[in-house]
XYZ file of C-alpha atoms in Angstrom:
659
model
C -13.825 -14.735 -9.977
C -14.147 -15.110 -6.229
C -14.258 -11.828 -4.349
C -12.107 -12.549 -1.314
C -13.514 -9.539 0.517
C -16.863 -11.283 0.708
C -15.557 -14.504 2.264
C -16.592 -14.715 5.944
C -13.767 -14.626 8.422
C -13.281 -17.305 11.027
C -12.423 -16.593 14.650
C -8.792 -17.509 14.122
C -6.072 -15.006 13.396
C -6.128 -13.420 9.990
C -2.721 -13.695 8.384
C -3.812 -12.948 4.853
C -0.888 -11.155 3.206
C -1.083 -7.438 2.465
C -0.161 -8.174 -1.150
C -3.203 -7.974 -3.375
C -1.223 -8.623 -6.529
C 2.108 -10.465 -6.171
C 3.709 -8.603 -9.021
C 7.190 -8.323 -10.389
C 8.341 -11.801 -9.386
C 10.886 -12.995 -11.895
C 10.203 -10.108 -14.244
C 12.581 -8.567 -16.725
C 13.680 -5.050 -15.863
C 12.067 -2.415 -18.049
C 11.962 1.340 -17.967
C 8.202 1.441 -17.417
C 5.772 -0.155 -15.020
C 5.950 -3.894 -14.270
C 3.832 -6.753 -15.516
C 1.313 -7.771 -12.869
C 0.952 -11.483 -12.335
C -2.417 -13.057 -11.669
C -3.555 -12.856 -8.070
C -2.908 -15.937 -5.980
C -6.350 -16.999 -4.782
C -6.872 -18.961 -1.584
C -9.561 -19.417 1.009
C -9.334 -16.492 3.399
C -10.971 -18.544 6.144
C -7.770 -20.601 6.268
C -5.589 -17.816 7.537
C -2.515 -19.967 8.023
C -1.983 -20.464 4.317
C 0.233 -17.400 4.066
C 3.730 -18.704 4.437
C 6.895 -18.745 2.398
C 5.433 -21.424 0.133
C 2.833 -18.958 -1.223
C 5.085 -15.978 -1.968
C 8.459 -17.683 -1.890
C 9.832 -15.227 -4.439
C 9.827 -12.497 -1.800
C 11.830 -14.322 0.911
C 15.596 -14.430 1.287
C 17.465 -16.242 4.036
C 20.613 -14.476 5.191
C 23.216 -15.351 7.792
C 23.057 -14.000 11.360
C 26.180 -11.948 10.644
C 24.612 -10.348 7.565
C 21.435 -9.628 9.507
C 23.454 -7.946 12.277
C 25.164 -5.752 9.661
C 21.806 -4.899 8.050
C 20.160 -4.008 11.370
C 23.105 -2.401 13.111
C 25.777 -0.932 10.797
C 28.002 0.231 13.726
C 28.379 -3.438 14.676
C 31.046 -3.772 11.980
C 33.315 -1.904 14.390
C 34.512 -4.470 16.930
C 34.722 -1.764 19.594
C 30.966 -1.278 19.294
C 30.300 -4.480 21.223
C 32.342 -3.239 24.171
C 29.261 -1.204 25.113
C 27.367 -4.463 25.573
C 30.025 -6.348 27.521
C 27.770 -6.890 30.533
C 25.020 -8.305 28.387
C 27.310 -10.417 26.234
C 29.498 -11.974 28.903
C 29.413 -15.735 28.884
C 27.604 -16.314 32.159
C 24.689 -18.307 30.868
C 22.530 -15.213 30.964
C 20.152 -16.327 28.242
C 16.380 -16.788 28.379
C 15.797 -19.776 30.660
C 12.632 -21.285 29.260
C 12.543 -24.177 31.691
C 12.535 -22.327 35.024
C 10.696 -19.053 34.322
C 7.069 -19.023 35.311
C 4.433 -17.956 32.817
C 3.378 -14.464 33.789
C 0.264 -12.482 32.817
C 0.209 -10.932 29.382
C 1.127 -7.387 30.441
C 3.670 -7.254 33.260
C 2.638 -3.687 34.063
C -0.787 -5.015 35.033
C 0.498 -8.083 36.843
C -0.855 -6.939 40.182
C -4.320 -6.635 38.652
C -4.221 -10.046 37.015
C -3.209 -12.350 39.821
C -6.349 -14.368 39.391
C -6.371 -15.027 35.674
C -9.502 -17.131 35.874
C -11.430 -13.933 36.560
C -9.885 -12.077 33.661
C -10.645 -13.884 30.401
C -8.930 -11.087 28.456
C -5.505 -12.250 29.632
C -5.527 -16.005 30.178
C -2.321 -17.894 30.603
C -1.437 -19.841 27.506
C 1.225 -22.454 26.711
C 3.093 -19.885 24.602
C 3.620 -17.739 27.723
C 6.286 -20.189 28.831
C 8.223 -19.130 25.749
C 7.148 -15.494 25.497
C 7.639 -14.195 29.014
C 11.329 -15.107 29.466
C 12.089 -13.735 26.008
C 10.184 -10.521 26.730
C 12.024 -10.057 30.024
C 15.395 -10.533 28.347
C 14.555 -8.178 25.456
C 13.296 -5.520 27.857
C 16.574 -5.854 29.745
C 18.452 -5.146 26.511
C 16.052 -2.281 25.742
C 16.642 -0.649 29.118
C 20.388 -0.917 28.618
C 20.331 0.569 25.100
C 17.957 3.330 26.180
C 20.316 4.426 28.954
C 23.344 4.208 26.676
C 21.557 6.131 23.946
C 20.607 8.972 26.263
C 24.077 9.104 27.768
C 25.985 9.160 24.475
C 23.250 10.695 22.287
C 23.296 7.699 19.973
C 19.840 8.459 18.705
C 17.417 11.364 18.376
C 13.876 11.497 17.078
C 12.393 14.221 14.922
C 9.435 14.817 17.227
C 11.901 15.697 19.971
C 13.632 18.185 17.683
C 10.496 19.972 16.508
C 8.675 20.172 19.860
C 5.400 18.729 18.634
C 4.248 18.456 22.238
C 5.657 18.240 25.703
C 5.009 14.506 25.783
C 6.903 13.766 22.586
C 10.020 15.664 23.665
C 10.505 13.285 26.571
C 12.904 10.400 26.299
C 11.305 7.019 25.923
C 12.065 3.368 26.384
C 10.892 0.613 24.082
C 8.830 -2.031 25.804
C 8.166 -5.563 24.586
C 4.717 -6.742 25.599
C 2.823 -9.991 25.226
C -0.341 -8.956 23.412
C -2.364 -12.138 23.726
C -5.726 -12.002 21.988
C -5.828 -8.207 21.706
C -5.338 -7.101 18.119
C -3.753 -3.683 17.489
C -6.266 -1.116 16.284
C -6.783 1.033 13.188
C -4.890 -0.789 10.476
C -5.226 0.830 7.005
C -6.572 -2.402 5.455
C -8.555 -3.465 8.534
C -6.535 -6.603 9.188
C -7.503 -8.698 12.194
C -3.956 -9.961 12.739
C -2.941 -10.337 16.376
C 0.840 -10.408 16.838
C 1.817 -12.338 19.955
C 4.390 -9.716 20.971
C 4.434 -6.011 20.135
C 6.985 -3.267 20.769
C 5.858 0.248 21.705
C 7.299 3.474 23.066
C 6.885 4.120 26.771
C 7.371 7.790 27.676
C 8.330 8.638 31.224
C 5.324 10.810 32.089
C 2.852 9.721 29.454
C -0.641 8.625 30.481
C -0.983 6.552 27.307
C -2.625 3.166 27.878
C -1.536 0.040 26.052
C -5.181 -0.963 25.689
C -5.463 1.499 22.785
C -2.342 0.524 20.869
C -2.796 0.934 17.135
C -0.654 -0.475 14.342
C 0.897 2.947 13.774
C 2.046 3.019 17.419
C 4.078 -0.159 17.006
C 7.838 -0.210 16.678
C 7.994 -3.950 16.064
C 6.049 -7.225 16.055
C 6.837 -10.869 16.838
C 5.221 -14.284 16.659
C 5.606 -17.004 19.297
C 5.299 -20.527 17.942
C 2.420 -22.475 19.390
C 2.238 -26.247 19.559
C -0.691 -26.204 17.121
C 1.256 -24.656 14.252
C 4.146 -25.879 12.176
C 7.391 -23.921 12.049
C 6.735 -22.911 8.448
C 3.253 -21.560 9.161
C 4.372 -19.792 12.327
C 7.284 -18.129 10.539
C 4.917 -17.144 7.739
C 2.729 -15.380 10.283
C 5.723 -13.515 11.686
C 6.626 -12.348 8.179
C 3.019 -11.317 7.509
C 3.032 -9.137 10.630
C 6.062 -7.217 9.375
C 4.373 -6.598 6.032
C 1.221 -5.346 7.751
C 3.379 -3.211 10.034
C 5.070 -1.662 7.006
C 1.661 -0.649 5.621
C 0.839 1.237 8.809
C 4.183 3.068 8.982
C 4.831 5.079 5.785
C 7.473 6.973 7.764
C 9.542 3.774 7.870
C 11.645 2.587 4.968
C 11.831 -0.853 6.567
C 10.640 -2.657 9.693
C 12.022 -5.480 11.807
C 10.199 -8.401 13.412
C 10.984 -11.677 15.132
C 9.883 -15.269 15.546
C 10.419 -17.187 18.783
C 10.295 -20.864 19.681
C 11.166 -22.541 22.959
C 14.753 -23.267 21.921
C 15.437 -21.035 18.923
C 14.502 -17.761 17.267
C 14.674 -15.944 13.936
C 14.914 -12.240 13.066
C 12.954 -10.798 10.122
C 13.651 -7.572 8.241
C 11.158 -6.339 5.634
C 11.255 -3.563 3.060
C 9.615 -2.945 -0.311
C 12.047 -5.338 -2.019
C 12.256 -8.381 0.214
C 11.521 -10.194 3.427
C 14.912 -11.124 4.853
C 15.083 -13.685 7.627
C 17.706 -15.699 9.455
C 17.462 -19.410 9.830
C 16.290 -20.468 13.325
C 19.153 -19.866 15.744
C 19.415 -21.605 19.144
C 19.458 -19.372 22.199
C 22.329 -21.415 23.581
C 24.485 -24.378 22.614
C 25.466 -27.323 24.848
C 29.055 -27.438 26.088
C 31.155 -30.565 26.413
C 29.400 -31.464 29.661
C 25.951 -31.120 28.087
C 25.073 -27.886 29.865
C 23.494 -25.007 27.958
C 26.081 -22.389 27.175
C 25.388 -19.002 25.602
C 26.848 -18.325 22.171
C 27.091 -14.491 22.053
C 28.083 -14.100 18.395
C 25.027 -16.015 17.210
C 22.317 -15.316 19.760
C 22.980 -12.445 22.135
C 24.627 -10.239 19.537
C 21.787 -10.797 17.114
C 19.198 -9.997 19.785
C 21.134 -6.875 20.788
C 21.348 -5.780 17.143
C 17.613 -6.455 16.805
C 16.723 -4.205 19.733
C 19.298 -1.595 18.674
C 17.614 -1.381 15.236
C 14.271 -0.621 16.879
C 15.852 2.428 18.529
C 17.528 3.391 15.249
C 14.938 2.658 12.539
C 15.406 3.397 8.854
C 13.283 6.547 8.596
C 12.049 8.933 5.950
C 13.234 12.278 7.430
C 10.428 14.217 5.691
C 7.526 12.242 7.235
C 6.964 11.927 10.965
C 4.662 9.919 13.188
C 2.862 11.677 16.062
C 3.224 8.803 18.497
C 1.646 10.510 21.500
C -1.854 10.598 19.964
C -4.574 8.027 20.537
C -4.665 7.403 16.784
C -1.280 8.468 15.398
C -1.203 10.633 12.305
C 1.682 11.898 10.202
C 3.326 15.230 9.508
C 4.990 16.069 6.197
C 7.829 18.566 6.168
C 8.066 20.416 2.849
C 11.352 21.547 1.389
C 10.669 25.116 2.568
C 10.291 23.876 6.145
C 6.493 24.194 6.207
C 4.761 21.408 8.157
C 1.542 19.803 6.930
C 0.073 18.049 9.959
C -2.756 15.618 10.509
C -2.154 13.298 7.554
C -3.984 9.989 7.805
C -3.535 6.829 5.747
C -6.369 6.684 3.249
C -5.174 3.759 1.192
C -2.347 1.243 1.499
C -1.638 -1.794 -0.658
C 1.258 -3.946 -1.763
C 3.631 -3.743 1.176
C 6.075 -5.555 -1.081
C 6.695 -4.131 -4.515
C 5.693 -0.549 -5.204
C 4.180 -0.233 -1.716
C 1.654 2.431 -2.713
C 0.374 4.572 0.176
C -2.134 7.425 -0.034
C -2.202 10.025 2.767
C -4.508 12.997 3.058
C -5.531 15.752 5.425
C -9.290 16.123 5.839
C -8.877 19.874 6.385
C -6.883 20.497 3.214
C -7.448 19.578 -0.415
C -4.099 17.825 -0.592
C -3.369 14.153 -1.177
C 0.078 12.563 -0.945
C 0.870 9.451 -2.954
C 4.014 7.550 -2.006
C 5.589 4.615 -3.823
C 8.853 2.732 -4.165
C 9.671 2.698 -7.880
C 12.515 1.861 -10.220
C 14.173 5.257 -10.825
C 15.320 4.451 -14.367
C 11.851 3.655 -15.683
C 10.880 5.347 -18.932
C 7.677 7.062 -17.793
C 7.246 8.767 -14.416
C 3.793 9.598 -13.143
C 4.522 13.235 -12.318
C 5.960 13.817 -15.798
C 2.825 12.387 -17.415
C 0.520 14.512 -15.236
C 2.553 17.628 -15.962
C 2.176 16.970 -19.668
C -1.569 16.279 -19.348
C -2.189 19.610 -17.592
C 0.673 21.470 -19.274
C -1.490 23.766 -21.430
C -4.331 24.112 -18.942
C -6.503 21.961 -16.693
C -7.471 18.677 -18.352
C -10.950 17.851 -16.952
C -11.556 14.519 -15.263
C -7.881 13.930 -14.332
C -6.276 14.506 -10.922
C -4.071 17.596 -10.713
C -0.647 18.054 -9.164
C 0.578 20.657 -6.763
C 3.222 22.750 -8.462
C 6.121 21.686 -6.269
C 7.894 18.749 -4.643
C 6.861 15.936 -6.944
C 9.537 13.343 -7.497
C 11.999 11.152 -5.637
C 12.280 11.648 -1.865
C 15.740 12.404 -0.533
C 17.613 11.982 2.711
C 20.056 14.827 2.482
C 21.410 14.601 -1.065
C 20.751 10.872 -1.538
C 17.526 9.219 -2.700
C 15.740 7.124 -0.098
C 15.999 3.627 -1.524
C 15.984 -0.106 -0.865
C 17.974 -2.640 -2.851
C 18.116 -6.352 -3.508
C 20.611 -8.021 -5.829
C 21.199 -4.845 -7.823
C 17.497 -3.984 -8.190
C 16.967 -0.566 -6.598
C 13.646 0.952 -5.617
C 13.556 4.644 -4.705
C 10.829 6.314 -2.695
C 8.740 8.769 -4.713
C 6.060 11.217 -3.620
C 3.569 13.304 -5.550
C 1.275 15.919 -4.051
C -2.176 16.115 -5.650
C -4.867 18.775 -5.324
C -7.910 16.542 -5.757
C -9.394 13.856 -3.554
C -12.561 11.796 -3.530
C -13.845 8.271 -3.036
C -13.716 5.179 -5.288
C -16.554 4.891 -7.790
C -16.932 1.306 -6.591
C -18.603 2.672 -3.434
C -21.328 4.466 -5.405
C -24.547 2.444 -5.406
C -26.674 4.479 -7.815
C -26.552 2.996 -11.301
C -27.272 6.302 -13.059
C -24.290 7.984 -11.392
C -22.029 5.041 -12.251
C -23.080 5.048 -15.906
C -22.602 8.801 -16.232
C -19.126 8.680 -14.675
C -18.099 5.784 -16.930
C -19.266 7.708 -20.003
C -17.140 10.659 -18.900
C -14.248 8.248 -18.301
C -14.475 6.983 -21.890
C -14.387 10.603 -23.068
C -11.259 11.223 -20.997
C -9.544 8.072 -22.323
C -10.287 9.151 -25.904
C -9.111 12.743 -25.497
C -6.009 11.827 -23.479
C -4.824 9.764 -26.418
C -6.033 12.147 -29.100
C -4.808 15.412 -27.576
C -1.890 14.354 -25.349
C -0.765 10.981 -26.664
C -1.231 9.482 -23.181
C -2.483 5.948 -22.429
C -3.490 5.127 -18.858
C -3.046 1.322 -19.138
C -4.462 0.507 -15.690
C -8.169 1.356 -15.657
C -9.345 -0.435 -12.513
C -11.506 -0.082 -9.426
C -8.892 1.748 -7.371
C -8.167 4.376 -10.015
C -11.670 5.654 -10.864
C -12.511 8.311 -8.269
C -15.512 10.588 -7.760
C -15.558 13.837 -5.861
C -17.841 13.663 -2.869
C -18.252 12.716 0.758
C -16.387 9.528 1.575
C -19.102 8.285 3.934
C -21.920 8.745 1.430
C -20.762 9.412 -2.126
C -24.206 8.573 -3.466
C -25.835 11.636 -1.916
C -22.968 14.102 -1.914
C -21.556 13.955 -5.418
C -19.635 17.142 -6.117
C -18.571 18.747 -9.366
C -15.496 20.579 -10.460
C -16.679 24.141 -11.058
C -13.202 25.595 -10.850
C -12.973 28.820 -12.793
C -9.368 28.017 -13.699
C -8.893 28.183 -17.437
C -9.226 24.756 -18.957
C -6.967 23.603 -21.776
C -8.165 25.067 -25.059
C -7.054 22.244 -27.358
C -9.628 19.640 -26.313
C -11.786 19.993 -29.415
C -15.294 18.609 -29.091
C -14.774 17.102 -25.644
C -17.989 17.211 -23.627
C -19.202 15.311 -20.578
C -22.584 13.634 -20.297
C -24.378 16.094 -17.987
C -23.928 18.909 -20.483
C -24.894 16.779 -23.454
C -28.127 15.467 -21.939
C -29.483 18.958 -21.364
C -30.950 18.783 -24.890
C -33.259 15.899 -23.949
C -36.124 17.851 -22.405
C -38.668 16.457 -24.918
C -39.465 12.784 -24.320
C -41.124 12.089 -27.680
C -38.992 9.948 -30.005
C -39.441 12.090 -33.123
C -39.018 15.502 -31.550
C -35.861 17.433 -32.265
C -34.048 18.447 -29.097
C -34.440 22.017 -27.949
C -31.137 23.650 -28.820
C -31.918 27.103 -27.500
C -29.396 27.383 -24.715
C -29.338 23.597 -24.383
C -25.654 23.274 -25.235
C -23.785 25.865 -23.183
C -20.463 27.029 -24.516
C -18.784 27.671 -21.164
C -16.045 25.271 -20.160
C -17.439 24.886 -16.654
C -20.649 23.457 -18.089
C -19.027 21.333 -20.806
C -16.635 19.730 -18.325
C -18.989 19.397 -15.369
C -18.322 15.938 -13.921
C -17.472 14.313 -10.590
C -14.905 12.072 -12.333
C -11.270 11.965 -11.280
C -9.012 9.527 -13.118
C -6.011 8.773 -10.907
C -2.857 6.654 -10.815
C -0.910 7.154 -14.031
C 1.908 5.035 -12.633
C 1.416 2.539 -15.477
C 0.831 5.253 -18.079
C 2.597 5.629 -21.414
C 3.360 8.619 -23.605
C 3.016 7.227 -27.138
C 4.608 10.382 -28.576
C 7.771 9.912 -26.542
C 10.700 8.685 -28.631
C 12.903 7.586 -25.769
C 15.444 4.820 -26.143
C 13.771 2.507 -23.622
C 10.796 0.440 -24.640
C 7.712 0.663 -22.422
C 6.720 -2.539 -20.700
C 4.299 -4.178 -23.146
C 1.591 -5.558 -20.874
C 0.427 -4.041 -17.631
C -2.726 -3.400 -15.627
C -4.811 -4.983 -12.880
C -5.624 -8.561 -13.978
C -9.363 -8.470 -13.241
C -9.855 -5.426 -15.478
C -7.317 -5.848 -18.273
C -8.489 -6.296 -21.859
C -8.536 -9.817 -23.314
C -5.794 -9.053 -25.813
C -3.575 -7.798 -23.005
C -4.138 -10.927 -20.931
C -3.825 -13.289 -23.934
C -0.529 -11.709 -25.084
C -1.431 -12.301 -28.760
C -4.361 -12.467 -31.195
C -7.124 -14.924 -30.335
C -7.383 -17.950 -32.630
C -10.188 -17.906 -35.192
C -13.399 -19.519 -34.042
C -17.047 -19.005 -33.291
C -16.169 -17.536 -29.892
C -14.872 -14.468 -31.711
C -18.225 -13.590 -33.228
C -19.674 -10.371 -31.854
C -23.204 -9.035 -32.318
C -21.713 -5.606 -32.885
C -22.419 -2.460 -30.908
C -26.050 -1.917 -29.939
C -28.233 0.656 -31.612
C -28.524 4.107 -30.118
C -31.889 5.662 -29.293
C -32.961 8.195 -31.922
C -33.161 11.099 -29.483
C -29.787 10.250 -27.974
C -28.257 9.885 -31.407
C -29.515 13.306 -32.581
C -28.361 14.927 -29.375
C -24.942 13.260 -29.595
C -24.587 14.333 -33.207
C -24.865 17.998 -32.190
C -21.521 17.608 -30.433
C -19.819 14.812 -32.341
C -20.991 14.603 -35.968
C -17.777 12.946 -37.127
C -18.053 10.231 -34.490
C -21.624 9.437 -35.525
C -20.603 9.092 -39.159
C -17.804 6.689 -38.207
C -19.995 4.599 -35.906
C -21.022 1.202 -37.334
C -24.532 0.590 -36.091
C -25.718 -2.967 -35.333
C -23.506 -5.001 -37.659
C -21.991 -8.329 -36.760
C -18.245 -8.382 -36.496
C -16.000 -11.326 -37.294
C -12.276 -10.988 -37.800
C -10.193 -13.962 -38.962
C -6.400 -13.876 -38.904
C -4.858 -16.543 -41.175
C -2.285 -18.766 -39.529
C 0.536 -17.544 -41.796
C -0.116 -13.871 -41.026
C 2.731 -12.124 -39.267
C 1.228 -10.483 -36.202
C 2.868 -7.126 -35.422
C 4.445 -6.508 -32.043
C 2.171 -5.719 -29.135
C 1.230 -2.093 -28.634
C -1.271 -0.863 -26.090
C -4.272 0.825 -27.671
C -6.978 3.170 -26.339
C -9.536 0.450 -27.031
C -7.899 -1.748 -24.405
C -8.486 0.942 -21.779
C -12.081 1.233 -23.014
C -12.528 -2.531 -22.573
C -11.262 -2.193 -19.009
C -14.121 0.269 -18.393
C -16.549 -2.468 -19.461
C -14.964 -4.995 -17.091
C -15.204 -2.454 -14.283
C -18.943 -2.128 -14.925
C -19.297 -5.920 -14.809
C -17.328 -6.013 -11.553
C -19.419 -3.206 -10.043
C -22.585 -5.087 -11.012
C -21.321 -8.258 -9.325
C -20.722 -6.414 -6.064
C -23.856 -4.234 -6.168
C -26.295 -4.830 -3.323
C -29.593 -3.178 -4.250
C -32.106 -2.677 -1.466
């Protein structure tokens, strides 16, 4: 399989979608986690391939009137538009793309950029003839709404209510700015996308410079069609920008973007369910005499609703963006009113779908995991983790904080998004443990030890708790240690908290190998003190198995059936991918498991005599299923998770870069 992360990037804009696995398209609703479709693979050097033709299942075209209602609910009241009478009057006051001169990229720096030939950072481009008149008109609307909002208190922001800083309590105006070739900074997935137009907050007395705009600063994005791109590709870029924007703003339930051409425009609204867009709408329509005449209901009203929505975004009231910082971070307000500040985005994938986001504070051992999930699913991650650790700490598995795990609410209602009756609610769990992906570890011995411990965890989770993980993959196998150098700073869990006492003969590899101090093949291992009885030594491991979002409790007798096949395609077992038994043939012959070294075998037997007796050593395996045999219904098995561990090792080996 081609690793897209290794494909060299060209100098053109990167519009690769922030959707690593386009899952849940056309799926049947189940109470558990969704089936993940195979990843759509394309050449990342051809950045323009991301358009509606690639992920058409995520796009929905809606009418301008429906978009206005979605962006600006008060617009349903006819009296609402009286506030915009000056802007909406039929005086031809629409962007005049034929008479406006192309201005420098940033109007605030216009006096510094009079000679553009001396400033290659902000050259005039053909798109400026489209962008600058539009930007001027949108900024005019923004100024109007800002004044109205302050006068009638139509909007407030949380940072103004909580007095984060003197700068954030000031009123602000949203500014539309032509960004040119300057990409916003600090995106969670390191995208190189460069939106043509960005929207940011301008505070009255702030010294903030637009040169340092990051993705988390942005309030909106837009694409201006160039003559070199088709309408479909250009609109696809505009949609991609909204999805990337959504990744960088976990405080937003949805974001709004736009696409502009010389004679028409389209508004885009994106949430975890869909990308909604209007069909291209002309700025003006010709009258009987052939002159351009504004059509307020279709153009001006939609643009006003678009700008109004940027001042009144759909927010999560428990998570707040510190906009006045050079690199914005987030603050989480707990139910007791306590504020946890300084949260950064550690991990963000799948802007559409579950939209998983991981936030953490480097000064606190707390990790927040946010997702948009189906609330009626059979198994919920926090319930599974509570069961796993219910009778004591289960080693090798991430632990939950004791409070505030579940669906996130706005007042008494769940924060949710909906499309055609399918509802996704925002969930949040607070975890105590954090680390770095095992995929970053470059030392083979560490990788092998952690994978052995992972197999032990998979076995005991099923044996002692009846839990199947069902998504063993690169993103879910974590090791404690320094993120910048996990190879040299591996840490161990030496917590004195009482571990669960029903784990039987569970033992991790570091403890077991202490009996191998004699290197001769025939020597019996020294057992005097070699096998410590303390839990801290038995369960000493850097392993953290995370993400039980696809997990299953096989002992649960609920009415809903768990979704039969799930997991990350690259790592799923063959039976899971094949959906049935393989046909008989020579390709099913297996040489059997390899032999175990005598010293290792004797040492292993000290801990697991029953396992050794059950182990079939070096015998060929061949299983034939007659054609008339009735194959039982699919059921996920622990062996499928164990096979995923093998595929992870293969994947790690493919990406390894030894010195």
